[in-house]
Amino acid sequence: MKTRFVLLTAAAVLGLASCNKESVIEMSAPESIDFNASLGYASKASSKTMFATGDKFDVWSVFDNAGAKTTYFHDNYLFDGTSWHSSSSPYYWPETVDATRVLTFHAVWPESVARTASADSFNYSVADAAADQKDVLYAKHVSTSKETAGVKLNFRHTLSLINLKVKNSSSTLKFDVTGIKVAFVNKAGTFTATSVAGGDTDDMNTGNLAGTDWTATDGTADASRSYSQTGLSAAVAAGASATGVGSSWILMPQEKAIATAYTSNSPEAPANGAYLAVKMTVRNAADGTVIASERWCCWPVAISWTPGYRYTYTIDLAGGGYEEKNVDADPELDPVLGGQEIIFVGCTVDAWDEINRDIVM
């Protein structure tokens, strides 16, 4: 269904803000390859906070013998509650591992994520429902010696965590929030790792992955590509401070321009950028009289999401905004309150806090 933004009455005062070559690899059977794995944590239930019995990660190792690269092994490693083991048979270190004979590991959790034909790349589509969205983790480690005590893998978040907060600066209005949405975003892409910030040889550093590691594969984003949560029940009283609403989204890192707002005397033109929306009922704070019922109100916002960060958008519901309507036309934006500029109260980005836990082999 197509959507359009239509001017909301001023009375409502609604506010929105590698090349493989053949080479000979000598095996050294007594020295098995083991892993010590740690990961970061996020504040959402489906985000990974610690490894549990039965967890698996997919690991792809590449042996570089003086420039001749071959896949050494590609398999899943299973956690039994104490240590990690290959899901098939043990793997052993090459006879020699040094600065010219390097063994590199690329690991992804969960193991079900679809790899491409490359060790450092995979395809992924984000689930529509927030409750079904999963944290996807990537780890890389470069071994220039046999690490027989266990290879350290620090898994980093490849996606972004998005939160929405609302406040109410009005002393005469209150709001009942029943839905939230983020629109004009890509949902599927290919991740290809570049160098890890802080270096690839010590995978216990805290550097994040680069946003440019993601390439969208679901075409050009438009207003129909959105994530919504409905059926919420959040009362925002007059004068209320910033309060979180709905569940966090775990979405694909990307950059999107702000949706264009048009003045009342400009020709109508399609909306061509990102926006946030809140579904709400507006009431008189004194007697609870309904001023506007169950309206989707939207705020254009520029998106610049990178892996491993939590982005928190805070919106004052008592400002000005746009109303979303379903009409038989391309998505359009009309101004509210006579073209009054929409101003965000705040848009903050917090580092996605990380806790490292070593697994004793």
Tab-separated table of C-alpha atoms in Angstrom:
chain	number	residue	atom	x	y	z
A	1	MET	CA	0.000	0.000	0.000
A	2	LYS	CA	1.291	3.431	-0.817
A	3	THR	CA	1.582	6.117	1.796
A	4	ARG	CA	1.465	9.865	1.903
A	5	PHE	CA	2.180	12.423	4.549
A	6	VAL	CA	-0.591	14.966	5.071
A	7	LEU	CA	-0.597	18.127	7.136
A	8	LEU	CA	-1.866	17.537	10.654
A	9	THR	CA	-4.037	20.200	12.230
A	10	ALA	CA	-2.293	22.653	14.458
A	11	ALA	CA	-4.712	21.753	17.248
A	12	ALA	CA	-3.096	18.343	17.593
A	13	VAL	CA	0.350	19.926	18.046
A	14	LEU	CA	1.987	16.616	17.164
A	15	GLY	CA	5.790	16.421	17.432
A	16	LEU	CA	7.873	14.096	16.026
A	17	ALA	CA	13.184	12.981	15.414
A	18	SER	CA	41.321	-13.555	-2.005
A	19	CYS	CA	42.893	-15.498	-4.709
A	20	ASN	CA	43.418	-19.176	-3.952
A	21	LYS	CA	46.594	-20.883	-5.228
A	22	GLU	CA	47.815	-24.443	-4.796
A	23	SER	CA	50.287	-25.037	-1.992
A	24	VAL	CA	51.517	-27.931	0.114
A	25	ILE	CA	50.491	-27.820	3.776
A	26	GLU	CA	52.343	-30.040	6.235
A	27	MET	CA	50.338	-31.208	9.225
A	28	SER	CA	51.550	-31.563	12.792
A	29	ALA	CA	49.039	-33.987	14.295
A	30	PRO	CA	49.773	-33.681	18.026
A	31	GLU	CA	48.987	-29.952	18.151
A	32	SER	CA	45.250	-29.449	17.735
A	33	ILE	CA	43.681	-26.092	16.945
A	34	ASP	CA	41.522	-24.898	19.830
A	35	PHE	CA	39.696	-21.622	20.464
A	36	ASN	CA	39.175	-19.250	23.363
A	37	ALA	CA	36.109	-17.211	22.455
A	38	SER	CA	34.685	-14.033	23.913
A	39	LEU	CA	31.993	-11.662	22.748
A	40	GLY	CA	30.398	-8.314	23.326
A	41	TYR	CA	26.979	-7.865	24.879
A	42	ALA	CA	23.953	-5.781	24.003
A	43	SER	CA	20.864	-4.701	25.848
A	44	LYS	CA	18.331	-6.737	23.858
A	45	ALA	CA	17.129	-10.219	24.760
A	46	SER	CA	17.949	-11.745	21.364
A	47	SER	CA	21.395	-10.144	21.351
A	48	LYS	CA	24.234	-12.447	22.308
A	49	THR	CA	25.485	-11.931	25.855
A	50	MET	CA	27.389	-15.158	26.489
A	51	PHE	CA	27.967	-18.509	24.823
A	52	ALA	CA	25.760	-21.391	25.971
A	53	THR	CA	26.003	-25.163	25.715
A	54	GLY	CA	25.134	-26.215	22.169
A	55	ASP	CA	26.196	-22.951	20.575
A	56	LYS	CA	28.128	-23.219	17.334
A	57	PHE	CA	30.140	-20.756	15.333
A	58	ASP	CA	31.267	-21.229	11.730
A	59	VAL	CA	35.017	-20.856	11.240
A	60	TRP	CA	36.862	-20.608	7.944
A	61	SER	CA	40.667	-20.796	8.038
A	62	VAL	CA	42.998	-19.712	5.244
A	63	PHE	CA	46.694	-20.718	5.058
A	64	ASP	CA	48.927	-18.193	3.304
A	65	ASN	CA	52.226	-19.882	2.373
A	66	ALA	CA	54.377	-17.034	1.087
A	67	GLY	CA	51.487	-15.645	-0.956
A	68	ALA	CA	49.903	-18.945	-2.029
A	69	LYS	CA	46.508	-19.073	-0.276
A	70	THR	CA	44.375	-22.153	0.278
A	71	THR	CA	41.437	-22.999	2.510
A	72	TYR	CA	42.876	-24.963	5.424
A	73	PHE	CA	39.510	-26.026	6.831
A	74	HIS	CA	35.930	-24.753	7.012
A	75	ASP	CA	33.721	-26.201	9.741
A	76	ASN	CA	31.567	-25.510	12.791
A	77	TYR	CA	32.921	-25.517	16.318
A	78	LEU	CA	30.564	-26.615	19.100
A	79	PHE	CA	30.564	-25.405	22.721
A	80	ASP	CA	29.926	-28.198	25.242
A	81	GLY	CA	29.636	-25.828	28.182
A	82	THR	CA	33.355	-25.916	28.940
A	83	SER	CA	35.315	-26.020	25.684
A	84	TRP	CA	34.966	-25.747	21.907
A	85	HIS	CA	35.376	-28.772	19.616
A	86	SER	CA	35.110	-29.273	15.869
A	87	SER	CA	31.700	-30.622	14.889
A	88	SER	CA	33.416	-33.262	12.731
A	89	SER	CA	37.037	-34.152	13.543
A	90	PRO	CA	39.917	-32.256	15.185
A	91	TYR	CA	42.079	-29.953	13.104
A	92	TYR	CA	45.816	-29.574	13.640
A	93	TRP	CA	48.377	-26.857	13.141
A	94	PRO	CA	50.566	-26.894	10.010
A	95	GLU	CA	54.153	-27.978	10.608
A	96	THR	CA	55.308	-24.364	10.357
A	97	VAL	CA	53.430	-21.164	11.145
A	98	ASP	CA	55.436	-17.943	11.023
A	99	ALA	CA	55.484	-14.483	9.463
A	100	THR	CA	55.547	-15.917	5.889
A	101	ARG	CA	53.315	-18.933	6.576
A	102	VAL	CA	50.266	-17.380	8.169
A	103	LEU	CA	47.046	-19.059	9.286
A	104	THR	CA	44.036	-16.719	9.426
A	105	PHE	CA	40.675	-17.552	11.015
A	106	HIS	CA	37.325	-15.953	10.110
A	107	ALA	CA	34.463	-16.901	12.449
A	108	VAL	CA	30.730	-16.054	12.352
A	109	TRP	CA	27.980	-16.625	14.912
A	110	PRO	CA	25.407	-18.027	14.475
A	111	GLU	CA	26.723	-20.805	12.271
A	112	SER	CA	23.562	-20.727	10.156
A	113	VAL	CA	24.496	-17.390	8.550
A	114	ALA	CA	24.998	-18.005	4.817
A	115	ARG	CA	28.617	-17.624	3.765
A	116	THR	CA	29.493	-16.472	0.263
A	117	ALA	CA	32.395	-18.138	-1.571
A	118	SER	CA	34.766	-16.045	0.518
A	119	ALA	CA	36.119	-16.672	4.011
A	120	ASP	CA	35.450	-13.118	5.126
A	121	SER	CA	31.998	-12.571	3.618
A	122	PHE	CA	28.396	-13.608	4.250
A	123	ASN	CA	24.851	-12.711	3.220
A	124	TYR	CA	22.181	-11.705	5.707
A	125	SER	CA	18.562	-10.523	5.800
A	126	VAL	CA	17.184	-8.845	8.906
A	127	ALA	CA	13.915	-10.302	10.242
A	128	ASP	CA	10.884	-8.001	10.118
A	129	ALA	CA	9.821	-8.405	13.765
A	130	ALA	CA	12.059	-6.919	16.446
A	131	ALA	CA	11.620	-10.053	18.566
A	132	ASP	CA	13.042	-12.184	15.741
A	133	GLN	CA	16.046	-10.003	14.949
A	134	LYS	CA	19.361	-11.632	15.867
A	135	ASP	CA	22.762	-10.330	16.792
A	136	VAL	CA	25.281	-11.460	14.131
A	137	LEU	CA	28.893	-11.662	15.305
A	138	TYR	CA	32.179	-11.784	13.386
A	139	ALA	CA	35.706	-12.537	14.604
A	140	LYS	CA	39.028	-12.559	12.814
A	141	HIS	CA	42.399	-13.716	14.093
A	142	VAL	CA	45.762	-13.877	12.314
A	143	SER	CA	48.219	-16.482	13.671
A	144	THR	CA	51.903	-16.057	12.867
A	145	SER	CA	52.875	-18.816	15.306
A	146	LYS	CA	51.263	-21.989	16.660
A	147	GLU	CA	48.947	-20.856	19.408
A	148	THR	CA	48.671	-24.242	21.115
A	149	ALA	CA	47.170	-22.742	24.271
A	150	GLY	CA	44.131	-21.756	22.181
A	151	VAL	CA	43.338	-19.154	19.539
A	152	LYS	CA	41.661	-16.070	20.959
A	153	LEU	CA	38.538	-15.000	19.105
A	154	ASN	CA	36.783	-11.791	20.085
A	155	PHE	CA	33.427	-11.605	18.333
A	156	ARG	CA	32.262	-8.163	17.244
A	157	HIS	CA	28.765	-6.989	16.415
A	158	THR	CA	28.219	-6.650	12.661
A	159	LEU	CA	24.837	-4.904	13.047
A	160	SER	CA	23.526	-1.744	14.735
A	161	LEU	CA	21.178	-1.426	17.712
A	162	ILE	CA	18.426	1.193	17.366
A	163	ASN	CA	16.394	2.593	20.276
A	164	LEU	CA	13.617	5.174	20.351
A	165	LYS	CA	12.749	7.448	23.277
A	166	VAL	CA	9.961	10.013	23.593
A	167	LYS	CA	9.389	12.994	25.876
A	168	ASN	CA	6.676	15.601	26.296
A	169	SER	CA	7.534	19.248	26.909
A	170	SER	CA	3.865	20.284	26.919
A	171	SER	CA	2.024	21.038	30.140
A	172	THR	CA	-1.389	20.748	28.503
A	173	LEU	CA	-1.122	17.623	26.334
A	174	LYS	CA	-0.505	13.955	27.001
A	175	PHE	CA	0.099	11.130	24.529
A	176	ASP	CA	-0.764	7.440	24.329
A	177	VAL	CA	1.851	5.685	22.164
A	178	THR	CA	0.673	2.479	20.454
A	179	GLY	CA	3.291	1.975	17.729
A	180	ILE	CA	6.731	2.938	16.431
A	181	LYS	CA	8.373	2.646	13.005
A	182	VAL	CA	11.621	3.281	11.129
A	183	ALA	CA	11.223	3.506	7.342
A	184	PHE	CA	13.182	3.844	4.106
A	185	VAL	CA	15.907	1.390	5.191
A	186	ASN	CA	17.551	-1.597	3.512
A	187	LYS	CA	16.870	-4.992	5.055
A	188	ALA	CA	19.345	-7.325	3.294
A	189	GLY	CA	23.010	-7.116	2.421
A	190	THR	CA	26.414	-8.717	2.043
A	191	PHE	CA	29.014	-8.266	4.744
A	192	THR	CA	32.662	-8.331	3.660
A	193	ALA	CA	35.177	-7.645	6.403
A	194	THR	CA	37.926	-5.107	6.022
A	195	SER	CA	40.721	-4.629	8.544
A	196	VAL	CA	39.507	-4.668	12.127
A	197	ALA	CA	40.063	-1.389	13.925
A	198	GLY	CA	43.021	-1.807	16.253
A	199	GLY	CA	44.608	-4.586	14.200
A	200	ASP	CA	43.890	-8.171	13.152
A	201	THR	CA	46.612	-9.989	15.056
A	202	ASP	CA	45.320	-9.198	18.545
A	203	ASP	CA	41.632	-9.946	18.368
A	204	MET	CA	40.995	-8.893	21.960
A	205	ASN	CA	41.098	-5.168	21.135
A	206	THR	CA	37.848	-3.229	21.287
A	207	GLY	CA	37.863	-1.702	17.797
A	208	ASN	CA	34.557	-1.821	15.895
A	209	LEU	CA	33.975	-3.008	12.359
A	210	ALA	CA	33.528	-0.521	9.515
A	211	GLY	CA	30.107	0.501	8.221
A	212	THR	CA	31.411	0.164	4.668
A	213	ASP	CA	31.693	-3.599	5.262
A	214	TRP	CA	27.988	-3.815	4.304
A	215	THR	CA	26.543	-3.610	0.772
A	216	ALA	CA	22.753	-3.610	0.356
A	217	THR	CA	21.353	-6.390	-1.860
A	218	ASP	CA	17.608	-5.651	-1.682
A	219	GLY	CA	17.596	-2.782	-4.139
A	220	THR	CA	16.894	0.875	-3.560
A	221	ALA	CA	15.308	1.596	-0.218
A	222	ASP	CA	11.860	3.196	-0.245
A	223	ALA	CA	9.075	3.958	2.184
A	224	SER	CA	7.682	0.428	1.905
A	225	ARG	CA	10.874	-0.947	3.457
A	226	SER	CA	10.178	-0.370	7.103
A	227	TYR	CA	10.233	-1.936	10.541
A	228	SER	CA	7.243	-1.348	12.776
A	229	GLN	CA	6.088	-2.343	16.229
A	230	THR	CA	2.394	-2.009	17.010
A	231	GLY	CA	0.190	-2.840	19.943
A	232	LEU	CA	2.362	-0.891	22.358
A	233	SER	CA	0.875	0.797	25.398
A	234	ALA	CA	2.964	3.713	26.640
A	235	ALA	CA	1.411	6.754	28.326
A	236	VAL	CA	3.470	9.935	28.038
A	237	ALA	CA	2.217	12.405	30.629
A	238	ALA	CA	2.422	16.187	30.389
A	239	GLY	CA	5.982	17.292	31.115
A	240	ALA	CA	7.354	13.724	30.952
A	241	SER	CA	11.104	13.253	30.488
A	242	ALA	CA	12.665	10.936	27.913
A	243	THR	CA	11.383	7.367	28.207
A	244	GLY	CA	12.152	4.365	26.035
A	245	VAL	CA	9.292	2.917	23.975
A	246	GLY	CA	9.062	-0.463	22.276
A	247	SER	CA	11.859	-2.985	21.802
A	248	SER	CA	15.246	-2.251	20.308
A	249	TRP	CA	15.798	-3.087	16.658
A	250	ILE	CA	18.986	-4.825	15.456
A	251	LEU	CA	19.344	-3.525	11.901
A	252	MET	CA	21.801	-3.478	9.018
A	253	PRO	CA	24.362	-0.655	9.151
A	254	GLN	CA	23.750	1.864	6.374
A	255	GLU	CA	23.533	5.500	5.415
A	256	LYS	CA	20.342	7.132	4.195
A	257	ALA	CA	19.519	10.748	3.446
A	258	ILE	CA	16.805	12.534	5.377
A	259	ALA	CA	13.313	12.467	3.856
A	260	THR	CA	12.628	15.771	2.100
A	261	ALA	CA	10.099	18.161	3.640
A	262	TYR	CA	8.254	20.535	1.310
A	263	THR	CA	6.741	23.922	1.975
A	264	SER	CA	3.034	24.435	1.384
A	265	ASN	CA	3.583	26.277	-1.910
A	266	SER	CA	6.036	23.722	-3.382
A	267	PRO	CA	4.977	21.108	-5.926
A	268	GLU	CA	4.235	17.748	-4.424
A	269	ALA	CA	7.114	15.309	-4.850
A	270	PRO	CA	7.821	11.795	-3.589
A	271	ALA	CA	9.485	11.368	-0.218
A	272	ASN	CA	12.990	10.118	-0.892
A	273	GLY	CA	14.651	9.573	2.449
A	274	ALA	CA	14.479	8.025	5.894
A	275	TYR	CA	12.039	8.836	8.661
A	276	LEU	CA	10.889	7.680	12.095
A	277	ALA	CA	7.233	7.438	13.107
A	278	VAL	CA	5.155	7.086	16.256
A	279	LYS	CA	1.511	6.001	16.356
A	280	MET	CA	-0.284	7.934	19.063
A	281	THR	CA	-3.468	9.356	20.482
A	282	VAL	CA	-3.260	12.971	21.687
A	283	ARG	CA	-5.315	14.027	24.709
A	284	ASN	CA	-6.012	17.128	26.745
A	285	ALA	CA	-3.999	16.666	29.933
A	286	ALA	CA	-6.679	18.247	32.103
A	287	ASP	CA	-9.706	16.166	31.243
A	288	GLY	CA	-8.417	13.425	28.895
A	289	THR	CA	-10.425	14.680	25.917
A	290	VAL	CA	-9.147	13.132	22.663
A	291	ILE	CA	-7.705	15.680	20.247
A	292	ALA	CA	-6.380	13.211	17.654
A	293	SER	CA	-6.836	9.446	17.722
A	294	GLU	CA	-4.442	6.697	16.589
A	295	ARG	CA	-2.348	8.849	14.226
A	296	TRP	CA	0.968	7.802	12.700
A	297	CYS	CA	3.182	10.889	13.022
A	298	CYS	CA	6.529	11.000	11.235
A	299	TRP	CA	9.901	12.705	11.558
A	300	PRO	CA	12.451	12.820	8.723
A	301	VAL	CA	15.874	11.748	9.952
A	302	ALA	CA	19.268	11.177	8.318
A	303	ILE	CA	20.616	7.663	9.016
A	304	SER	CA	24.294	6.851	9.455
A	305	TRP	CA	24.587	3.530	11.283
A	306	THR	CA	27.848	1.611	11.785
A	307	PRO	CA	28.441	-1.849	13.318
A	308	GLY	CA	28.694	-2.262	17.065
A	309	TYR	CA	26.952	0.972	18.064
A	310	ARG	CA	23.668	1.657	19.803
A	311	TYR	CA	21.796	4.661	18.390
A	312	THR	CA	19.188	6.344	20.572
A	313	TYR	CA	16.742	8.808	19.034
A	314	THR	CA	14.820	11.059	21.438
A	315	ILE	CA	11.708	12.880	20.212
A	316	ASP	CA	9.611	15.584	21.855
A	317	LEU	CA	5.995	14.715	21.104
A	318	ALA	CA	4.895	18.306	21.743
A	319	GLY	CA	6.655	19.861	18.743
A	320	GLY	CA	5.646	19.805	15.082
A	321	GLY	CA	5.617	16.949	12.596
A	322	TYR	CA	3.987	15.084	9.703
A	323	GLU	CA	1.013	12.781	9.629
A	324	GLU	CA	1.158	9.545	7.625
A	325	LYS	CA	-1.906	8.715	5.523
A	326	ASN	CA	-2.622	5.822	3.151
A	327	VAL	CA	-3.687	7.255	-0.194
A	328	ASP	CA	-3.510	6.185	-3.830
A	329	ALA	CA	-0.380	8.194	-4.559
A	330	ASP	CA	3.370	8.014	-4.172
A	331	PRO	CA	4.650	8.743	-0.671
A	332	GLU	CA	4.698	12.495	-0.200
A	333	LEU	CA	5.513	14.963	2.534
A	334	ASP	CA	3.406	17.984	3.403
A	335	PRO	CA	4.497	20.480	6.025
A	336	VAL	CA	2.895	20.858	9.425
A	337	LEU	CA	2.211	24.059	11.339
A	338	GLY	CA	2.706	26.285	8.303
A	339	GLY	CA	6.128	24.967	7.359
A	340	GLN	CA	7.577	25.197	10.853
A	341	GLU	CA	10.991	23.540	10.975
A	342	ILE	CA	11.114	20.133	12.641
A	343	ILE	CA	13.808	20.004	15.293
A	344	PHE	CA	15.026	16.871	17.050
A	345	VAL	CA	15.426	17.093	20.786
A	346	GLY	CA	18.377	14.721	20.648
A	347	CYS	CA	20.017	11.959	18.661
A	348	THR	CA	22.769	10.219	20.573
A	349	VAL	CA	25.060	7.321	19.825
A	350	ASP	CA	26.498	5.142	22.570
A	351	ALA	CA	29.207	2.530	22.191
A	352	TRP	CA	27.597	-0.896	22.279
A	353	ASP	CA	29.004	-1.963	25.639
A	354	GLU	CA	31.150	-5.058	25.549
A	355	ILE	CA	31.985	-7.730	28.108
A	356	ASN	CA	34.776	-10.186	27.208
A	357	ARG	CA	34.640	-13.714	28.619
A	358	ASP	CA	37.454	-16.160	27.914
A	359	ILE	CA	36.422	-19.795	27.506
A	360	VAL	CA	38.917	-22.167	29.137
A	361	MET	CA	39.691	-25.018	26.748
